[in-house]
Every structure is written in C-alpha cells, then in structure tokens.
Short mmCIF file of C-alpha atoms in Angstrom, two decimals:
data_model
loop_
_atom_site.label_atom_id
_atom_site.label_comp_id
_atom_site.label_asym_id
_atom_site.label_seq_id
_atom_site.Cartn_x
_atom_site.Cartn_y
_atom_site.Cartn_z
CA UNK D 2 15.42 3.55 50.81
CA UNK D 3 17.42 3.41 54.29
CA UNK D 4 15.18 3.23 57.24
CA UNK D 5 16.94 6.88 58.67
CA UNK D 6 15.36 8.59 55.72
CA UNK D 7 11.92 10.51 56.54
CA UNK D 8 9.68 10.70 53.58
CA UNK D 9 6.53 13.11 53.44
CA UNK D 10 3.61 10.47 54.08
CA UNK D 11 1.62 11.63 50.37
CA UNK D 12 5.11 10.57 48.71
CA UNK D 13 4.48 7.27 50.84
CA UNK D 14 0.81 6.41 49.49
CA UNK D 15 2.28 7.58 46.44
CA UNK D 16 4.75 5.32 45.91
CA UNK D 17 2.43 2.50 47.21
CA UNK D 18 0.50 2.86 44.13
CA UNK D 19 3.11 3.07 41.74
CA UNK D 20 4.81 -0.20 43.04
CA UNK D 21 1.04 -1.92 43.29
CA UNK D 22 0.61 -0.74 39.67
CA UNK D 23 3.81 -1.47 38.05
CA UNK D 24 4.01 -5.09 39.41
CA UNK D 25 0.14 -5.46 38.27
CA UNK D 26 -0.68 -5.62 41.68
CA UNK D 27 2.48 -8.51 43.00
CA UNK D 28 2.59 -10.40 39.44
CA UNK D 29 5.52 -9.15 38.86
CA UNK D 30 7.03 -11.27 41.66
CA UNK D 31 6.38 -14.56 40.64
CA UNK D 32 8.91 -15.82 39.18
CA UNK D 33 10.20 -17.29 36.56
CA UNK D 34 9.28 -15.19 33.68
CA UNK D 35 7.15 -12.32 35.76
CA UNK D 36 6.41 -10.78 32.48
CA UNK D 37 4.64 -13.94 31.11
CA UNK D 38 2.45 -14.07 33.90
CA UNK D 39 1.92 -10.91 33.64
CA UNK D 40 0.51 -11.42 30.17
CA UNK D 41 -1.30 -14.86 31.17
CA UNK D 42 -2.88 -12.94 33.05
CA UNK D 43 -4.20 -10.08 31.22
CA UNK D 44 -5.85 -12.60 28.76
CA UNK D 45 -7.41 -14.17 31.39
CA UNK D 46 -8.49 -10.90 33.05
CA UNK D 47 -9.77 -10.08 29.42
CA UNK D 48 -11.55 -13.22 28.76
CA UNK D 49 -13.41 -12.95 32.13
CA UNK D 50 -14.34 -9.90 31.36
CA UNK D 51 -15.78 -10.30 28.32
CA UNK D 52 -18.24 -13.00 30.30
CA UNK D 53 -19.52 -9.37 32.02
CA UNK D 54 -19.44 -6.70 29.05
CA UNK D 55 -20.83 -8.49 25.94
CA UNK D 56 -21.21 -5.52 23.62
CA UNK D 57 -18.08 -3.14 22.33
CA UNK D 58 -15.64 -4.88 23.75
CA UNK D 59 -12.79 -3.47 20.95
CA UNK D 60 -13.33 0.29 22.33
CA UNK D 61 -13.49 -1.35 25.82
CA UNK D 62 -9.83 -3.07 24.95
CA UNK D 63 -8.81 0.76 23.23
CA UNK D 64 -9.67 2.51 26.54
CA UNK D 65 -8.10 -0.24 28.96
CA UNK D 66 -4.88 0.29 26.68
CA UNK D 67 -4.83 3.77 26.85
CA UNK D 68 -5.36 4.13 31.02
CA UNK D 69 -2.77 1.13 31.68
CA UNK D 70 -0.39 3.37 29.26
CA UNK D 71 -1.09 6.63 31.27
CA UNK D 72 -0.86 4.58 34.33
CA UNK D 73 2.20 2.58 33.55
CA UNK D 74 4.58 5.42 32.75
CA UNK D 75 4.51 7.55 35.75
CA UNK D 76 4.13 3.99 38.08
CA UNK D 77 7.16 2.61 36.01
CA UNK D 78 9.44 5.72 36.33
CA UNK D 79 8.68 5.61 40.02
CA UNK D 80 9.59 2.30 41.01
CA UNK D 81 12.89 2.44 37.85
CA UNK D 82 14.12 5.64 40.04
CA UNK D 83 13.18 3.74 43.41
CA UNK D 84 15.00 0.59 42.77
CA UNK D 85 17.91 2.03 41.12
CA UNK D 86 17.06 -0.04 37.82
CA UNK D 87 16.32 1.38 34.70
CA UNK D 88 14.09 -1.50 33.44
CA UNK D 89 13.50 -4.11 36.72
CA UNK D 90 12.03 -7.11 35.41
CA UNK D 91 9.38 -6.98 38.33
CA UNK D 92 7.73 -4.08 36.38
CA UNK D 93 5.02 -5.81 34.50
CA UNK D 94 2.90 -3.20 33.83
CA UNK D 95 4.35 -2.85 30.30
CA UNK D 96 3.79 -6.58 29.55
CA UNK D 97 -0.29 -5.66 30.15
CA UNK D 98 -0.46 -2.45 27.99
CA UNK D 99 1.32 -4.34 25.63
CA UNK D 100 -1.02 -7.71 25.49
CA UNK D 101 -3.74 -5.41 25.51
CA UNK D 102 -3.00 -4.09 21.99
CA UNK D 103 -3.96 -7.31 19.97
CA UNK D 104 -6.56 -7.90 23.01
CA UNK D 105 -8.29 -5.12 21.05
CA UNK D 106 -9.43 -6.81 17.54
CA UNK D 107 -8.73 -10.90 19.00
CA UNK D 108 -12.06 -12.73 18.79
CA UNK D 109 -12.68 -13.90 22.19
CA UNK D 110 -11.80 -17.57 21.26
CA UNK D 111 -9.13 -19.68 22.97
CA UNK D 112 -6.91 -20.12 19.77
CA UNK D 113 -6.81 -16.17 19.24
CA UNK D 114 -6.37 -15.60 22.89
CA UNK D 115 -3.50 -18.18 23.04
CA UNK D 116 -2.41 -16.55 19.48
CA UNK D 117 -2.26 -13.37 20.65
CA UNK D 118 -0.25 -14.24 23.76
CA UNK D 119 2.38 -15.89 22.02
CA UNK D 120 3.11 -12.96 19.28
CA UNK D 121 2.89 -10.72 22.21
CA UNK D 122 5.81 -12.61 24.28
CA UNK D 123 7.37 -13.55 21.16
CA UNK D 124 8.21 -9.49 19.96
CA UNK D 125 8.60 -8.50 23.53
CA UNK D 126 11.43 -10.80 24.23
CA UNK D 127 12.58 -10.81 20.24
CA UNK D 128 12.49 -6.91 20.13
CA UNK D 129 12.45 -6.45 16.41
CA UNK D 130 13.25 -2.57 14.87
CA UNK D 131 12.23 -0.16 16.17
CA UNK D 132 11.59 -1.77 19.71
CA UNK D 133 15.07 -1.80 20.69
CA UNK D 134 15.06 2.26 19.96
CA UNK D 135 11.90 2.67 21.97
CA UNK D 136 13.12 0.83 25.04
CA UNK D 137 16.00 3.74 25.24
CA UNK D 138 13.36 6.13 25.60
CA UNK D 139 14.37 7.57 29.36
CA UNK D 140 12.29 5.99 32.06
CA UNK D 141 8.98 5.26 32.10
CA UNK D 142 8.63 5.65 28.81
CA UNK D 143 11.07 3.42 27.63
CA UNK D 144 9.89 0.76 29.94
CA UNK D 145 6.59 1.22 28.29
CA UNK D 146 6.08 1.90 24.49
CA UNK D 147 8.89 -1.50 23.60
CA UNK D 148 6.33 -3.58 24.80
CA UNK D 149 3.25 -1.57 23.48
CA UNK D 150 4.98 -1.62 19.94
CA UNK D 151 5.58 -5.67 20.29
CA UNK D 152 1.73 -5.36 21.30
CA UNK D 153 1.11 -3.38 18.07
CA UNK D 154 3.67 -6.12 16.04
CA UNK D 155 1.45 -8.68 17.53
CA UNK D 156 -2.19 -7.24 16.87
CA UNK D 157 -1.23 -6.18 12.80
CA UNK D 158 -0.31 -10.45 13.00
CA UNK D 159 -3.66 -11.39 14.37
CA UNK D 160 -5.35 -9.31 12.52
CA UNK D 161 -3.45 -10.94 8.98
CA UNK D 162 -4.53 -14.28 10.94
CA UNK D 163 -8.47 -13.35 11.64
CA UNK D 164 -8.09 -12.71 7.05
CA UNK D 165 -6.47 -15.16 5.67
CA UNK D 166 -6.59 -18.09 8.50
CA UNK D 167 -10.24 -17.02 9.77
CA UNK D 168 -11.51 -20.53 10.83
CA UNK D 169 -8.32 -20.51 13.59
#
C-alpha cells in the first residue's frame, strides 16, 4: 500500500486483524522456518492449556480447529491479496489449523506432542496427494486446507501409533 492511498478506517482495523491473525499474532516473522514456530508453538499453546481445561480436551482441540479454519481463510486471503503473494511464508495461520488436527486425539505426553509435530511438518513440507491439489485452491483456501490435510495425514499416523506403539 503507497502512503497517497486513503483507506476507509473499518478496512484499516480490518486488515489489522487479518495480518495479527494470519502471522499467529508476529510468529510468522521469526525466521528461519516461520511455519515451524508456528507449529512449536501451537503444541506448546496446547500443552499449557491442557494444565487449565482437564476434561474434554478432544472436542476442545475439534472446536479450536474449526474457529482457526474459519479464521484463517478470510485473514489469509487478506494479507495473500495485500502482499501481492499468493502463499507468503509469513502466513502461519495454516501451520496452527493444521497441528491442531492430530492435537485432537494426541495424549498429552511429550513423545506424542513431539510425534505429532514432526508428522505435521513432515506432510506440510512433503505435500503428499492430494495436498499439492488443495494448495491450488484460490486464496485463502488454498493457503489453508494443504496444511489442514497434512494435519489430517498426521493425526490418522498418531492415531496408528497410540494402537499398535501405545507405550510411546
């Protein structure tokens, strides 16, 4: 945006949000590896907590999913039209819906935490079928469901892990 363009101020606040949200509030300016951090810290977010809401924590995960989704597509399109990118690697957003997802069956124990961290970065930056068709989805939406379908990728392997590797 040039400094000689005059913007209503709603659009303003508006687009304050949307950047706040789809950098996860500045995470997705450190650097290297934003997205990483971004998903270090959504297990460490989740982990903490878990310290404060003991009891249904897998419909708590399910409902934190489903707002950062709702959130993270509008937020994402915003700043992708803003910036002039169509999938700026300070959009993290995507990288917490998409830990989220095996967030939502992971026993809250370090080795499933750590587990589910590493599928999670492992499918977002691998991008096995169908990912790769999902991220062409236009805008926010592409930005979003490739890394909530690695999420998905990563919670059907910890859940395999929590039956046949149970004492991990």
């Amino acid at each position: 945006m040039t400094t000689s363009t005059v913007r209503p101020t709603s659009s303003i606040v508006q687009t304050k949000w949307a950047w706040w949200a789809a950098t996860f509030f500045g995470i997705g300016r450190l650097g290297p590896g934003p997205g990483t951090w971004a998903s270090l810290a959504t297990v460490l977010l989740w982990w903490m907590l878990s310290r404060v809401i003991a009891n249904h924590m897998s419909a708590v995960a399910v409902v934190v999913t489903c707002v950062v989704i709702a959130i993270g597509i509008p937020a994402s399109t915003r700043v992708a039209r803003e910036s002039g990118l169509k999938d700026p690697g300070f959009v993290v957003i995507d990288e917490v819906a998409g830990q989220m997802m095996p967030l939502i069956i992971a026993p809250l124990r370090w080795k499933y935490l750590l587990a589910s961290l590493i599928l999670f970065r492992c499918f977002d930056i691998l991008k096995p079928p169908p990912l790769r068709a999902l991220e062409r989805l236009p805008e926010g939406s592409g930005i979003m469901l490739d890394d909530v379908g690695a999420g998905f990728y990563a919670l059907l392997v910890v859940t395999a892990l929590m039956k046949f590797w149970p004492a991990l």
